[in-house]
XYZ file of C-alpha atoms in Angstrom:
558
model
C 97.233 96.644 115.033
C 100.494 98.570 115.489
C 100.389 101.381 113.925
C 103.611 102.777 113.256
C 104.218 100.110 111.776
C 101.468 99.922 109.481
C 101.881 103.129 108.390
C 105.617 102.473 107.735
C 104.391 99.504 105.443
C 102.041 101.717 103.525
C 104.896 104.545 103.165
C 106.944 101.835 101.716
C 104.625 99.999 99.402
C 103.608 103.333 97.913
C 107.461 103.911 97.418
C 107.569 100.234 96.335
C 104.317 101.152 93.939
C 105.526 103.705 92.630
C 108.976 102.387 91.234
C 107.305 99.115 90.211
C 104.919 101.291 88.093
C 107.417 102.884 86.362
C 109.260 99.695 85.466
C 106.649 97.169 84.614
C 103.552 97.743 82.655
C 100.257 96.895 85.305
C 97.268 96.160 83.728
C 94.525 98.784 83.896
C 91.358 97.843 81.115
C 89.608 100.686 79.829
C 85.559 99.512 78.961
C 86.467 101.239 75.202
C 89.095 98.769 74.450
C 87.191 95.714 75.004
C 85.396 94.996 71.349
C 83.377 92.195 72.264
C 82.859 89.220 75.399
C 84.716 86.064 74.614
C 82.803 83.111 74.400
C 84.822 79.975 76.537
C 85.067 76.960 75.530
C 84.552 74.036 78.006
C 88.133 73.394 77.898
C 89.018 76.665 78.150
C 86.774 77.054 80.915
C 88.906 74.102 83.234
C 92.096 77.075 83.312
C 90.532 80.498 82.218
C 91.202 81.755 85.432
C 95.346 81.447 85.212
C 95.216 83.216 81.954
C 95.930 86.618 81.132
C 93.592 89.564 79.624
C 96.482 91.029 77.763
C 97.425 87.862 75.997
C 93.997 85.747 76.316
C 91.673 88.331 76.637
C 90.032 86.746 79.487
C 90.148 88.312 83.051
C 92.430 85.532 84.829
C 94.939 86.536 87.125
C 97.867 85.373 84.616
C 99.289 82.692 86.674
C 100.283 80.765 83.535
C 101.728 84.201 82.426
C 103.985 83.751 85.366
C 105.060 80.486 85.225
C 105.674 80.882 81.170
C 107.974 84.082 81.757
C 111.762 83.311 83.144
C 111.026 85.143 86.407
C 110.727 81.662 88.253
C 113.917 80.523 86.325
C 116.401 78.917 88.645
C 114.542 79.724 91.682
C 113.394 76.472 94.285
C 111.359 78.231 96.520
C 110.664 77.222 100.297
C 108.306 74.928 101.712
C 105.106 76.993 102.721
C 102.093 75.728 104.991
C 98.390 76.907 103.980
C 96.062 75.527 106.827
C 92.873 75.446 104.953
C 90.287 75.353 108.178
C 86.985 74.117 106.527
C 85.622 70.043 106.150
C 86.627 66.667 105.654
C 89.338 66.362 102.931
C 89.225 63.567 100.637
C 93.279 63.433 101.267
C 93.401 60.065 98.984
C 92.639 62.660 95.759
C 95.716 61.598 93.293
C 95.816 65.291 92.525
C 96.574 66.203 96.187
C 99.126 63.465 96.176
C 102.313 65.019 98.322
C 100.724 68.222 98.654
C 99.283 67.517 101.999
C 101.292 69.110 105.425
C 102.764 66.273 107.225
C 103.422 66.509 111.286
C 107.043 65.352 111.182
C 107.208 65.542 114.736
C 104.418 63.467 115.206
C 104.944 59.702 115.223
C 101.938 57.974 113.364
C 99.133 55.904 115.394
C 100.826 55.015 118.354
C 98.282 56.899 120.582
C 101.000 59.292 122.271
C 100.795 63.073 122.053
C 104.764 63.213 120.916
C 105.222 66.904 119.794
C 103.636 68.011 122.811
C 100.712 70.082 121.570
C 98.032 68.629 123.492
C 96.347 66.359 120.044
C 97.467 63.127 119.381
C 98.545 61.535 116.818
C 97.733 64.626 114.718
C 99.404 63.391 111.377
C 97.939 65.346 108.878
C 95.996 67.827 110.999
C 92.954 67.618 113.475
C 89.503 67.468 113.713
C 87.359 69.889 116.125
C 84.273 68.112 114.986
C 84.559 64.255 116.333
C 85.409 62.574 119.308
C 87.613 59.484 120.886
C 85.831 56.524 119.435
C 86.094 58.398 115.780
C 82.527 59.571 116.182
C 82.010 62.847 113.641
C 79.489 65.997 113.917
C 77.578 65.912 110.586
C 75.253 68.636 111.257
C 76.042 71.968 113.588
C 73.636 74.582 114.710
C 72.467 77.542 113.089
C 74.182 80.554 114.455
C 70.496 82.028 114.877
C 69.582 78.835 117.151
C 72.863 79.465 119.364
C 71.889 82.906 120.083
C 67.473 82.084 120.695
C 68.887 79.236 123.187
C 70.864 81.377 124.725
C 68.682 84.199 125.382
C 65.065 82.663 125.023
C 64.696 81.988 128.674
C 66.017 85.628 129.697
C 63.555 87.393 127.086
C 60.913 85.536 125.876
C 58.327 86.868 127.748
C 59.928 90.136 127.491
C 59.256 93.250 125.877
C 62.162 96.176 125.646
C 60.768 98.351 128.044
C 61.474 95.787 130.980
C 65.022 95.330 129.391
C 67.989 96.716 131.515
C 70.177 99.114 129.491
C 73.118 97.355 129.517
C 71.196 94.570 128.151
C 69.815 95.869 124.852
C 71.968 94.838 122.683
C 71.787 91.260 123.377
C 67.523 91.354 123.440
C 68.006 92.767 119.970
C 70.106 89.942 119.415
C 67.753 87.971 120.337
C 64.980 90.004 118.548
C 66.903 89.155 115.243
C 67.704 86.003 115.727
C 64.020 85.097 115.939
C 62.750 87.077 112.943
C 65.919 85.167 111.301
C 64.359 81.697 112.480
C 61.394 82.262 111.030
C 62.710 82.790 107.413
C 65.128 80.023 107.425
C 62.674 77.632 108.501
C 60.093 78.788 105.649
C 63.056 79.064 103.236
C 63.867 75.106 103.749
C 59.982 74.574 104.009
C 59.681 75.770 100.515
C 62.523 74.073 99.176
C 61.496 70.897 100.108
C 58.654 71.377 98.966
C 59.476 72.524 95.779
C 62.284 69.650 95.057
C 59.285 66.877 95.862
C 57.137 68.452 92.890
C 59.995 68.361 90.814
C 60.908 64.794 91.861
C 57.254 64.115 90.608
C 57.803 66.063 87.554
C 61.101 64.386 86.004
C 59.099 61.286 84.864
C 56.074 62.974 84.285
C 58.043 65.286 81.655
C 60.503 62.858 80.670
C 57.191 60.641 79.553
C 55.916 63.259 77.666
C 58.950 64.607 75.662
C 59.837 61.227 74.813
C 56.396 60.340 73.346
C 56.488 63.757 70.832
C 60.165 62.758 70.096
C 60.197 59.129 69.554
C 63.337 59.132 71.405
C 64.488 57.856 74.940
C 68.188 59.986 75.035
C 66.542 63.693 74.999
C 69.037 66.082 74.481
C 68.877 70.129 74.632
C 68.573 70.549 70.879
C 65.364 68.573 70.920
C 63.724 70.593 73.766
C 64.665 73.974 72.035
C 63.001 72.111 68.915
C 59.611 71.436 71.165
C 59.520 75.231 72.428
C 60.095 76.866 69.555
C 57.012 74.696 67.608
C 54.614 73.676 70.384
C 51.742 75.908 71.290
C 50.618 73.379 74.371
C 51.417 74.961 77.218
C 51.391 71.503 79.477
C 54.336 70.282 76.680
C 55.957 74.026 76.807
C 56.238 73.696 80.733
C 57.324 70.194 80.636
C 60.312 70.681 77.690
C 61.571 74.309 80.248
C 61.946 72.327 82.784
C 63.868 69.058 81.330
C 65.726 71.713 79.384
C 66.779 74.250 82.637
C 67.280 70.790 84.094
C 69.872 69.745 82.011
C 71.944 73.091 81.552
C 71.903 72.855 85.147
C 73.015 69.093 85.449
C 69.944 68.880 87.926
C 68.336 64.836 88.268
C 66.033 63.626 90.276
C 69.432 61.531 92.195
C 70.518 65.592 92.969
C 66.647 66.747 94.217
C 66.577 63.572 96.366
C 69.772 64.443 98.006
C 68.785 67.949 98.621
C 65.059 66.959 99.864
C 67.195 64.450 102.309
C 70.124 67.307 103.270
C 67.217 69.440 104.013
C 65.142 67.505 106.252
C 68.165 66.372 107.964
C 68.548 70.584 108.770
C 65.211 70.858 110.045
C 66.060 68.189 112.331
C 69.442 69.304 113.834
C 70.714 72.762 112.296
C 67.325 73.999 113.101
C 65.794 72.075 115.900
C 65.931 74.216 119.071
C 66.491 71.109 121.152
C 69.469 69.462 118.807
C 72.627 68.878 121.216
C 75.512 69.863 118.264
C 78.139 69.266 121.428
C 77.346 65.761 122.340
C 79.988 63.801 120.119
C 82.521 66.048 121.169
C 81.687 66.297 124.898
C 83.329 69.853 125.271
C 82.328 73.016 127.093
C 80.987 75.791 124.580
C 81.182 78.803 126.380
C 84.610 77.827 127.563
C 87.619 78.993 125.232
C 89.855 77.105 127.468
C 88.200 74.076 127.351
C 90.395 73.627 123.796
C 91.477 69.706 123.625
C 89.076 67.577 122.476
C 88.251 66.033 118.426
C 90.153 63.859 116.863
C 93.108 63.137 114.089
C 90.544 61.800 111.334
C 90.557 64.469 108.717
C 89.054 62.693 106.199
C 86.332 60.572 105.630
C 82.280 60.767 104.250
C 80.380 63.993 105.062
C 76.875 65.532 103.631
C 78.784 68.794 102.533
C 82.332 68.208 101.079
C 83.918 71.549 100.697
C 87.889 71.366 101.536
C 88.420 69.261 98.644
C 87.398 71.718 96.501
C 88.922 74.939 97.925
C 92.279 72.601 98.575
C 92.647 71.619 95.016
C 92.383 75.580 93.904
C 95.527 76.277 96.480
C 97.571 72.690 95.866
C 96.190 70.867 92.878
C 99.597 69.080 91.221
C 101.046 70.848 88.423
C 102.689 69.148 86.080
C 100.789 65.799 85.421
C 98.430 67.360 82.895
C 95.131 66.071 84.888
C 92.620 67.921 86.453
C 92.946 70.873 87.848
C 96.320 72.950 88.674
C 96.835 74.216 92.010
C 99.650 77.365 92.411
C 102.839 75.597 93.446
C 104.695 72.467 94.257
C 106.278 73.951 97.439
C 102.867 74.450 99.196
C 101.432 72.242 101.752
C 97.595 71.853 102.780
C 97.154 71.356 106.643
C 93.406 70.468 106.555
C 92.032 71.592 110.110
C 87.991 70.305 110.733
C 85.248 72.545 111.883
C 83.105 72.696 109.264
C 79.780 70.646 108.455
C 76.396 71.419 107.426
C 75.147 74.481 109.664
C 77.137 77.439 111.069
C 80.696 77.344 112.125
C 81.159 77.724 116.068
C 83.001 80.500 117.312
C 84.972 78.135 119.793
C 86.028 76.273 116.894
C 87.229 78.258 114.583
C 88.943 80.274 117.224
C 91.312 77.211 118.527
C 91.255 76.012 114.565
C 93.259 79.179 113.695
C 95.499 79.082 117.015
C 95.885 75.212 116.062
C 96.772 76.006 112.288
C 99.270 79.036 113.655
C 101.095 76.834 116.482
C 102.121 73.935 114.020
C 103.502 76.162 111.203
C 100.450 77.368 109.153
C 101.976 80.780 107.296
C 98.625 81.728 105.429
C 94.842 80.058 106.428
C 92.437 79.893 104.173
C 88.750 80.589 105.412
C 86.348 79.765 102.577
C 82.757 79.791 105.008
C 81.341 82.783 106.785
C 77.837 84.216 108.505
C 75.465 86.625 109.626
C 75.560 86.541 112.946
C 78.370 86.033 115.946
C 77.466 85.014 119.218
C 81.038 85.188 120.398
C 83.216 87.507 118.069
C 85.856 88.202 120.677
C 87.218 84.734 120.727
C 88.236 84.969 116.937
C 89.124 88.574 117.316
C 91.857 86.951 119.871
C 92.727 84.077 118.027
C 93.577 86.984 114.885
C 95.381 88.992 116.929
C 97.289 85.993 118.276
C 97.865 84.874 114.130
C 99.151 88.677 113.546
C 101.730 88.664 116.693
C 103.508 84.966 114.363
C 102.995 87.343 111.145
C 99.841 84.341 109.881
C 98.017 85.745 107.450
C 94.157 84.981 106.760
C 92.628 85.150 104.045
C 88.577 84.617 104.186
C 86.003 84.732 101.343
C 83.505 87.815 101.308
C 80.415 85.664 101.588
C 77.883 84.842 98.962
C 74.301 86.677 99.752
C 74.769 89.280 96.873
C 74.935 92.495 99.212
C 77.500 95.062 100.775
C 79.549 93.962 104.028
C 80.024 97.870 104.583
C 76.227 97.956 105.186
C 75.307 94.244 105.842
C 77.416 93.001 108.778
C 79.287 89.292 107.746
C 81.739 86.908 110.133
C 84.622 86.740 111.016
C 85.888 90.314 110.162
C 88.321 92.052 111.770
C 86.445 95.129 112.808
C 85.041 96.276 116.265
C 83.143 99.383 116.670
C 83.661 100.245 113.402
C 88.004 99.555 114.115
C 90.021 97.668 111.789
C 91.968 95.543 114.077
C 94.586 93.892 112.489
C 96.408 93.779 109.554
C 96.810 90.613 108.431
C 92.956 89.852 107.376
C 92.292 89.599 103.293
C 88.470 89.710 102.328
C 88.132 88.190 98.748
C 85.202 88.727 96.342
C 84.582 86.598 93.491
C 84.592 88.043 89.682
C 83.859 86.168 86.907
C 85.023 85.315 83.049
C 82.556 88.237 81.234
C 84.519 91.442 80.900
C 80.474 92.644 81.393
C 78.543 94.224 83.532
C 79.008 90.884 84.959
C 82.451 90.539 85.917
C 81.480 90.605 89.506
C 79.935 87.460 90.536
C 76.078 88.089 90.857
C 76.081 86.334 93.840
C 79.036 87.928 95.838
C 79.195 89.867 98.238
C 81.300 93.415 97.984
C 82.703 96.577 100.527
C 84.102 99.676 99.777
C 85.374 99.219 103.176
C 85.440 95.599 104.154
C 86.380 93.850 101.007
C 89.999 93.701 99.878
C 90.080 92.946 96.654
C 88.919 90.290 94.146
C 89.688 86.932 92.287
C 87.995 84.206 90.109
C 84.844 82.384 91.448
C 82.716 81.163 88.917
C 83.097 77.993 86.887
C 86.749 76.959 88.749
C 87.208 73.534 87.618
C 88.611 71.566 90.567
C 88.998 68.497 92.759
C 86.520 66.354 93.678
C 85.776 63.631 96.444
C 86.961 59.869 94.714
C 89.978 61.123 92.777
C 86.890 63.313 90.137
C 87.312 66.818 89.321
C 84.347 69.387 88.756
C 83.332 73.507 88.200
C 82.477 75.311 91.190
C 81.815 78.736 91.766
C 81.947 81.066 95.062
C 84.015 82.973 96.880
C 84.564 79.694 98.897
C 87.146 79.401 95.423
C 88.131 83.140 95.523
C 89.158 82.915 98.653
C 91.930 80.000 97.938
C 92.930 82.151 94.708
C 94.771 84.178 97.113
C 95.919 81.750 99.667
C 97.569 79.911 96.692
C 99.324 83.233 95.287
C 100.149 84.285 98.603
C 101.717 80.817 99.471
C 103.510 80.768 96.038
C 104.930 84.485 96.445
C 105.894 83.534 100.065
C 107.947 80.717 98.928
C 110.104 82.904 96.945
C 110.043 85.821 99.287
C 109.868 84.696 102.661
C 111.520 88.100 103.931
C 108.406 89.423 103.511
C 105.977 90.019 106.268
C 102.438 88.894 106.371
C 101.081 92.832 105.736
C 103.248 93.450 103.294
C 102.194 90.408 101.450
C 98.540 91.575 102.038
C 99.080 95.095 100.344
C 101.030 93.292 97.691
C 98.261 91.062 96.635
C 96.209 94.299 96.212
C 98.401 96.866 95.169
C 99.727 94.716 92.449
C 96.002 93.205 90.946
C 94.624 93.935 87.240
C 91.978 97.588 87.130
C 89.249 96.988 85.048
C 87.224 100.334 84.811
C 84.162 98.492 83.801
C 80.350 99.446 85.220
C 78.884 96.245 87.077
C 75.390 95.478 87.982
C 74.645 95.488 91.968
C 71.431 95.051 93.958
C 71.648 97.938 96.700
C 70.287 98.043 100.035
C 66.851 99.090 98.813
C 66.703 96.068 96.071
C 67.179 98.229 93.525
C 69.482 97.268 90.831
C 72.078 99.696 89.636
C 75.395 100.506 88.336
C 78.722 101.197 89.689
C 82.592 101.171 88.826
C 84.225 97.353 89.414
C 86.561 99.258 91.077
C 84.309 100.867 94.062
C 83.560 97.166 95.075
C 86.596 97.026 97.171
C 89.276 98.492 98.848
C 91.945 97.463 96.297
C 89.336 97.504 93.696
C 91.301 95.099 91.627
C 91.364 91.542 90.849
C 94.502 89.555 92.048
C 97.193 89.136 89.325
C 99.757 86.578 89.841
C 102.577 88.330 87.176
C 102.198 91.328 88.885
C 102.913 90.660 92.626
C 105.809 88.335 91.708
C 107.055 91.622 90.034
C 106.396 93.616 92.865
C 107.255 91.377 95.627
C 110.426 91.484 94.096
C 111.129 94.896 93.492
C 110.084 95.128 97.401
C 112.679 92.251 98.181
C 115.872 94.811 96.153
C 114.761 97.982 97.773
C 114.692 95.883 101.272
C 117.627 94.487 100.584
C 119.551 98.414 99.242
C 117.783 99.768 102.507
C 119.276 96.833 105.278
């Protein structure tokens, strides 16, 4: 990081804060003037998270607040890449239609490398997961199995007293690794296990509700009907399951896949003798060894993800379908090297530098993990995104606990160093201006999260031109790509740090008391705002205000 420099942007932006405060009202909620929790609508549900609090009284980050004010009046904007490194893309989605990034110096399928960048025929982007002959990987490794191969024949027999010094930290690697084996292994174990019994159970259930209700359609009402007036606890059990069944659109189609998707695991993301590099015939442990996959980037996969975080960032606007992405001048530049398992350190070091070297201005990282067998590589390829002024933005992971205590990759911190400054960590809030507002289920730093966005019930693409609600801070994450690309359209002057403290200098304060689970498992209380850095949720009115007060100071300074 240089730091002159980043203490020169600080300087500024406090400068730039301060005169921005003065001008424009920010919005800063007080727990004693909210009167009571909206209830949402399904409709209102599809968009809540473009609305406003002010106006809507619903925590959005009033992107429709922007785009109804005259502040984009007049303006075109410029054309802005967001590399969104993550699955197959269904890039046939009629929502996605001309939103995709296009290789115009690139001649389509005539097998020649013409721009010169070492992948072929890379049209729409490239994928780190396939081969050649259009082979694909389906299933990767665990992290955890990466590290025991690695290390098993060196320690197994082992004990830390006949461990070299220098070596420690890699046995107790190892060490944790194994204990980590254990659990996952059990954890899928169970789950199986548990989604056969409820395979069992639909028709079982089904049978018995429909025999008390004379009915074949059961619907919620009539379950809530059963439980309130039934005092047989077989029928009791039966009507809370159908019932948690259908508020969570769970069928037996959905436990089958999942009972499939998690055999499958066992057999390849788990399986200590599963070859993940075979399709794609590359070295592993050599960073240099960087051309090989292929140009299909879309295409059938067990786990489709992009599609989902792409429509967030580039959904169309303005033909009142679906979803609505955050502007017509961004352009997704799907990059492959995610499937079911753990992201490889190779890959999503030479995805970055790939998405950086054709024109990629933000990349959106919407996966994560515990555990890094070869941090340094991405550490480089971030460094190398900071020196062309790339910004990355990557979700805070969803396991529930605090990065500042509970270690999660790829961060930009070594030995406790922040080293860079173009790195945004994104946690996901929800719709409930509650003790809820964080998501339950994301994670949150003092230290090593940025700042927040919407991640719970997003309604957004889906594979075969569909459109569903997802949650995570797989959709948090894109929040802020897609206000980062959109404010970088209009102010391209700006550098990839400043955008960064923009997008949390400029978010919404809500000074409300959430619910955490702390280190100990103990559940407990603290301010919204001491989840992150920023502690703010993004707001889309804001920065476009601030960016441009930035933009007339720059411009008075030069």
């Amino acid at each position: 990081m240089n730091t002159n420099g980043a203490f020169l942007t600080v300087f500024f932006m406090l400068s730039i804060n301060y005169t921005y405060c003065q001008k424009n009202k920010k919005t800063s909620i007080n727990k004693s003037v909210i009167s009571k929790t909206k209830h949402l609508s399904n409709q209102e549900l599809q968009d809540w998270y473009h609305k406003d609090y002010e106006k809507d009284t619903i925590p959005g980050i009033s992107l429709d607040k922007l785009y109804e004010s005259n502040l984009l009046h007049g303006r075109k904007g410029k054309e802005i890449v967001v590399a969104v490194i993550d699955t197959k893309i269904d890039i046939h989605h009629f929502d996605l239609k001309g939103q995709l990034w296009v290789n115009k110096d690139e001649i389509p399928n005539n097998g020649i490398d013409d721009d010169g960048n070492g992948y072929i025929d890379d049209i729409n982007g490239w994928n780190f997961l396939g081969n050649p002959n259009g082979e694909y990987l389906k299933y990767q490794s665990s992290e955890i199995v990466r590290i025991i191969k690695k290390y098993q024949k060196k320690f197994e027999l082992k004990d830390s007293t006949e461990i070299n010094k220098n070596e420690l930290p890699n046995y107790r690697l190892y060490l944790k690794a194994k204990t980590a084996y254990k659990n996952e292994v059990k954890g899928l174990e169970s789950s199986i296990l548990y989604f056969k019994k409820s395979i069992n159970k639909f028709p079982v259930a089904t049978k018995t509700i429909q025999e008390i209700t004379k009915k074949e359609d059961i619907n919620i009402s009539d379950l809530e009907k059963i439980l309130k007036s039934s005092k047989d606890s077989t029928v009791i059990s039966h009507a809370s399951f159908l019932k948690s069944a259908k508020l969570k659109d769970h069928t037996i189609e959905l436990y089958t896949h999942y009972v499939k998707w998690f055999e499958e695991m066992l057999n390849t993301t788990f399986d200590l003798n599963y070859n993940e590099r075979a399709i794609m015939g590359d070295n592993p442990d050599d960073i240099k060894n960087s051309i090989y996959g292929n140009n299909i980037v879309y295409g059938e996969v067990p786990f489709n993800h992009s599609i989902v975080v792409s429509g967030v960032i580039g959904a169309n606007r303005t033909n009142n379908i679906g979803a609505k992405g955050f502007s017509k001048n961004i352009k997704i530049m799907p990059i492959v090297m995610v499937a079911s398992g753990d992201e490889h350190d190779k890959d999503i070091a030479l995805a970055i530098r790939y998405a950086v070297d054709n024109g990629a201005k933000i990349v959106n990282m919407s996966w994560g993990k515990k555990l890094s067998l070869n941090q340094k590589w991405i550490l480089e390829a971030m460094k190398y995104a900071e020196s062309k002024d790339v910004l990355l933005v990557h979700g805070a992971g969803n396991n529930g606990f605090n990065t500042d205590h509970n270690t999660y990759y790829p961060n930009d911190y070594l030995n406790d160093l922040e080293l860079v400054d173009n790195f945004i960590v994104v946690g996901a809030s929800s719709y409930e201006l509650t003790k809820n507002l964080r998501a339950s289920f994301s994670n949150y730093g003092k230290k090593t999260v940025d700042v927040f966005a919407p991640g719970v019930k997003i309604y957004t693409t889906k594979e075969g031109n569909e459109f569903k609600f997802s949650r995570g801070t797989s959709l948090a994450a894109p929040m802020v790509s897609g206000l980062a690309g959109l404010l970088w359209s209009y102010f391209p002057n700006l550098t990839a740090n400043q955008l960064k403290n923009i997008l949390m200098e400029s978010g919404s304060t809500f000074h409300l008391p959430v619910t955490i689970i702390d280190e100990n498992d103990i559940k407990k209380e603290i301010p919204f705002t001491e989840l992150s850095k920023s502690g703010k949720i993004i707001n889309a009115y804001n920065a476009f205000l601030m960016a441009s007060e930035f933009q007339k100071q720059s411009t008075t300074k030069n």
